[in-house]
Amino acid sequence: MLSEVVGNLLLLRFLGLRSTVPDSIPSAVGELPCLETLDLKHTSVTTLPDSIWKAKNLRHLYLNEVHIDAFFQKLTKGSLSSLQTLSGLHVGNEKVVTRGLDRLVNLRKLGVMCHEKSVKAMLNWVWLLPNLHSLKLRSIDEFGKSSKIELVSLEKQTKLCNLYLLGKLVNPVNPVSLSGVLPSCLRKLTLSMLALDENPMPVLGKLPELSIPRLFADSYLGSEMTCDVGGFPKLRVLKLWMLDKLMNWTVKEGTMPILQEVEIRGCDQLSKINGIEHLQSLKELTLTSMPESFTEKFKGGIERKLYIKVNCWKLYRPGKLGAR
C-alpha cells in the first residue's frame, strides 16, 4: 500500500512508520522533494533504497539498528547534505566512517552502535562535528555484548549537551579516568558498563551545567562514592542503577544544592548513605529493587519530611547492553 501512494505525496515533510510492520520501504520515499523526517524506529526495515542516500532535504533519519556496512559506498559527496539527526545506525567496519559517514558534517544528533574495531574512527569523526548536541555511542563485540571504548577527549565539543556512552572505557597510556574527557557544557550524561575504578563524582561535580547524570550498570566498580563540597551546582536528578560493588555513598555539606530527585536501583551491596541530610532541596527518593533491610533502615534514619517511593521489581542484569 505504501508503495502505491507515497510517490504522490509531493509535499510530505514527515513520514513516521515507528512501531509498524513494514520490512522495506519503496525507493519513491527518497525521491519525495520536501521530505525532512523519516522515522523507521522499531520496524523490521534493515536496508534502505539508494534514493534515501541521495535525499538532499532529509534532515532527520531514525533507523532501527540498520547495518550500514553493506551500502556505505552509496554515501557520496553531497549525500544527505542537510542531515542533522542520524539515529539507529549499526557500524561494523571503520571504513564506513572514514570513507562515507565523515561526509556528514552538519549532524546535531547522532546515535550509533559500533563494533569495537570501528569505535576509535567513530570518535575521531565525532571530534570533528562542530554542531553536535547529542551523542549516543554503544560499543559491542561480535556477540552483541558490550565492548571497549578507547578514550578520546570530547572537551572541544563545545555544543555537546547530551552524552550516552556504553562500553568499557580503556586508555592504552594512562589509568582510565573521566578527567579531561567530558565537555563542560554537558547537561545530561549517561554512563553504562564503563567499568571505572576511580570515583567519577569529583570529575562530574565540576561540570557546571550538568543537571542529570545517570550511572547505569557497572559504570563504576568501586565500593566508595563521595560527592565533595561545592560540586554539582545545577544537578536536579541523579540515578544510580546496578552499581554492584558500591557499599558506601557519602554526601558532603555544600554539594548538590538544588538536587530534587534521586533513584537508587539494584545496588545490592549499598549499606550506607552518609550525609543525605545535607540535601536540603531533595523532594523525592526512589528505591527500586533494593534489599528490604536497606530500605527499612534508611526509612528509619530520615529525620525530615521526604517522599520515599519503594519499587520491588525483578531486574534484568545484562551481559550486557546496559540499562536503556
Short mmCIF file of N, CA and C in Angstrom, two decimals, residues 173-232:
data_model
loop_
_atom_site.label_atom_id
_atom_site.label_comp_id
_atom_site.label_asym_id
_atom_site.label_seq_id
_atom_site.Cartn_x
_atom_site.Cartn_y
_atom_site.Cartn_z
N VAL A 173 47.45 4.33 27.50
CA VAL A 173 48.62 5.03 28.03
C VAL A 173 48.52 5.25 29.54
N ASN A 174 47.41 5.86 29.99
CA ASN A 174 47.26 6.24 31.39
C ASN A 174 46.12 5.46 32.04
N PRO A 175 46.04 5.49 33.38
CA PRO A 175 44.91 4.87 34.06
C PRO A 175 43.60 5.47 33.58
N VAL A 176 42.57 4.64 33.51
CA VAL A 176 41.29 5.09 33.00
C VAL A 176 40.65 6.10 33.96
N SER A 177 40.26 7.24 33.42
CA SER A 177 39.61 8.29 34.20
C SER A 177 38.79 9.15 33.26
N LEU A 178 37.78 9.80 33.81
CA LEU A 178 36.97 10.72 33.01
C LEU A 178 37.58 12.11 32.96
N SER A 179 38.64 12.33 33.70
CA SER A 179 39.30 13.63 33.73
C SER A 179 39.83 14.00 32.35
N GLY A 180 39.50 15.20 31.89
CA GLY A 180 39.98 15.65 30.59
C GLY A 180 39.23 15.07 29.42
N VAL A 181 38.11 14.41 29.67
CA VAL A 181 37.36 13.74 28.59
C VAL A 181 36.06 14.46 28.27
N LEU A 182 35.35 14.92 29.27
CA LEU A 182 33.99 15.41 29.09
C LEU A 182 33.94 16.92 28.86
N PRO A 183 33.07 17.37 27.94
CA PRO A 183 32.94 18.82 27.71
C PRO A 183 32.19 19.49 28.85
N SER A 184 32.53 20.74 29.14
CA SER A 184 31.95 21.44 30.27
C SER A 184 30.50 21.83 30.06
N CYS A 185 30.00 21.73 28.81
CA CYS A 185 28.64 22.14 28.51
C CYS A 185 27.61 21.03 28.73
N LEU A 186 28.05 19.84 29.15
CA LEU A 186 27.13 18.72 29.32
C LEU A 186 26.02 19.04 30.32
N ARG A 187 24.80 18.67 29.93
CA ARG A 187 23.66 18.81 30.82
C ARG A 187 23.12 17.45 31.25
N LYS A 188 23.14 16.50 30.34
CA LYS A 188 22.67 15.15 30.65
C LYS A 188 23.76 14.16 30.27
N LEU A 189 24.11 13.27 31.20
CA LEU A 189 25.18 12.30 30.98
C LEU A 189 24.72 10.93 31.44
N THR A 190 24.84 9.94 30.55
CA THR A 190 24.51 8.55 30.88
C THR A 190 25.73 7.68 30.63
N LEU A 191 26.14 6.96 31.66
CA LEU A 191 27.30 6.07 31.57
C LEU A 191 26.84 4.66 31.90
N SER A 192 27.24 3.70 31.07
CA SER A 192 26.86 2.31 31.30
C SER A 192 28.00 1.38 30.89
N MET A 193 28.34 0.46 31.78
CA MET A 193 29.35 -0.58 31.51
C MET A 193 30.76 -0.02 31.34
N LEU A 194 31.04 1.17 31.81
CA LEU A 194 32.38 1.76 31.62
C LEU A 194 33.45 1.11 32.48
N ALA A 195 33.03 0.46 33.57
CA ALA A 195 33.95 -0.25 34.47
C ALA A 195 35.02 0.67 35.05
N LEU A 196 34.60 1.86 35.49
CA LEU A 196 35.53 2.81 36.09
C LEU A 196 35.95 2.33 37.48
N ASP A 197 37.24 2.38 37.75
CA ASP A 197 37.75 2.05 39.09
C ASP A 197 37.82 3.27 39.97
N GLU A 198 37.94 4.43 39.36
CA GLU A 198 38.09 5.68 40.10
C GLU A 198 36.73 6.36 40.29
N ASN A 199 36.48 6.82 41.51
CA ASN A 199 35.23 7.51 41.81
C ASN A 199 34.99 8.64 40.80
N PRO A 200 33.90 8.59 40.01
CA PRO A 200 33.69 9.60 38.96
C PRO A 200 33.14 10.92 39.49
N MET A 201 32.65 10.95 40.73
CA MET A 201 31.95 12.12 41.22
C MET A 201 32.80 13.40 41.28
N PRO A 202 34.08 13.35 41.67
CA PRO A 202 34.87 14.60 41.65
C PRO A 202 34.95 15.25 40.28
N VAL A 203 35.06 14.43 39.22
CA VAL A 203 35.12 14.96 37.86
C VAL A 203 33.74 15.47 37.43
N LEU A 204 32.70 14.67 37.67
CA LEU A 204 31.36 15.06 37.25
C LEU A 204 30.88 16.29 38.00
N GLY A 205 31.28 16.41 39.26
CA GLY A 205 30.86 17.54 40.07
C GLY A 205 31.37 18.88 39.59
N LYS A 206 32.41 18.85 38.77
CA LYS A 206 33.00 20.09 38.25
C LYS A 206 32.37 20.53 36.93
N LEU A 207 31.47 19.74 36.39
CA LEU A 207 30.79 20.13 35.15
C LEU A 207 29.70 21.15 35.51
N PRO A 208 29.86 22.40 35.13
CA PRO A 208 29.00 23.47 35.65
C PRO A 208 27.54 23.41 35.22
N GLU A 209 27.25 22.74 34.08
CA GLU A 209 25.89 22.72 33.56
C GLU A 209 25.17 21.40 33.79
N LEU A 210 25.86 20.42 34.36
CA LEU A 210 25.29 19.07 34.48
C LEU A 210 24.07 19.08 35.39
N SER A 211 22.93 18.61 34.84
CA SER A 211 21.70 18.57 35.63
C SER A 211 21.16 17.16 35.82
N ILE A 212 21.51 16.23 34.91
CA ILE A 212 21.01 14.85 35.03
C ILE A 212 22.14 13.87 34.72
N PRO A 213 22.84 13.37 35.72
CA PRO A 213 23.77 12.26 35.49
C PRO A 213 23.10 10.93 35.83
N ARG A 214 23.34 9.94 34.96
CA ARG A 214 22.80 8.60 35.20
C ARG A 214 23.95 7.61 35.14
N LEU A 215 24.24 6.98 36.25
CA LEU A 215 25.28 5.97 36.31
C LEU A 215 24.60 4.62 36.31
N PHE A 216 24.69 3.93 35.16
CA PHE A 216 24.00 2.66 34.99
C PHE A 216 24.96 1.48 35.22
N ALA A 217 24.47 0.30 34.89
CA ALA A 217 25.12 -0.96 35.25
C ALA A 217 26.63 -0.96 35.04
N ASP A 218 27.34 -1.21 36.13
CA ASP A 218 28.80 -1.38 36.10
C ASP A 218 29.55 -0.19 35.51
N SER A 219 28.96 0.97 35.54
CA SER A 219 29.70 2.15 35.09
C SER A 219 30.82 2.48 36.08
N TYR A 220 30.61 2.13 37.35
CA TYR A 220 31.61 2.36 38.39
C TYR A 220 31.74 1.08 39.22
N LEU A 221 32.98 0.63 39.42
CA LEU A 221 33.22 -0.65 40.09
C LEU A 221 33.75 -0.50 41.51
N GLY A 222 33.87 0.73 41.98
CA GLY A 222 34.39 0.95 43.33
C GLY A 222 33.34 0.71 44.41
N SER A 223 33.80 0.62 45.65
CA SER A 223 32.90 0.40 46.79
C SER A 223 32.53 1.70 47.50
N GLU A 224 33.30 2.77 47.26
CA GLU A 224 33.06 4.06 47.93
C GLU A 224 32.78 5.14 46.89
N MET A 225 31.79 5.97 47.18
CA MET A 225 31.46 7.08 46.30
C MET A 225 31.26 8.33 47.17
N THR A 226 31.98 9.40 46.83
CA THR A 226 31.90 10.64 47.61
C THR A 226 31.60 11.82 46.71
N CYS A 227 30.64 12.64 47.13
CA CYS A 227 30.32 13.88 46.43
C CYS A 227 30.84 15.04 47.27
N ASP A 228 31.82 15.77 46.73
CA ASP A 228 32.56 16.76 47.50
C ASP A 228 31.85 18.11 47.60
N VAL A 229 32.33 18.92 48.52
CA VAL A 229 31.80 20.27 48.76
C VAL A 229 31.90 21.11 47.48
N GLY A 230 30.81 21.78 47.16
CA GLY A 230 30.81 22.69 46.02
C GLY A 230 30.53 22.05 44.69
N GLY A 231 30.37 20.74 44.66
CA GLY A 231 30.16 20.04 43.39
C GLY A 231 28.70 20.06 42.95
N PHE A 232 28.49 19.85 41.67
CA PHE A 232 27.16 19.70 41.08
C PHE A 232 26.25 20.91 41.35
#
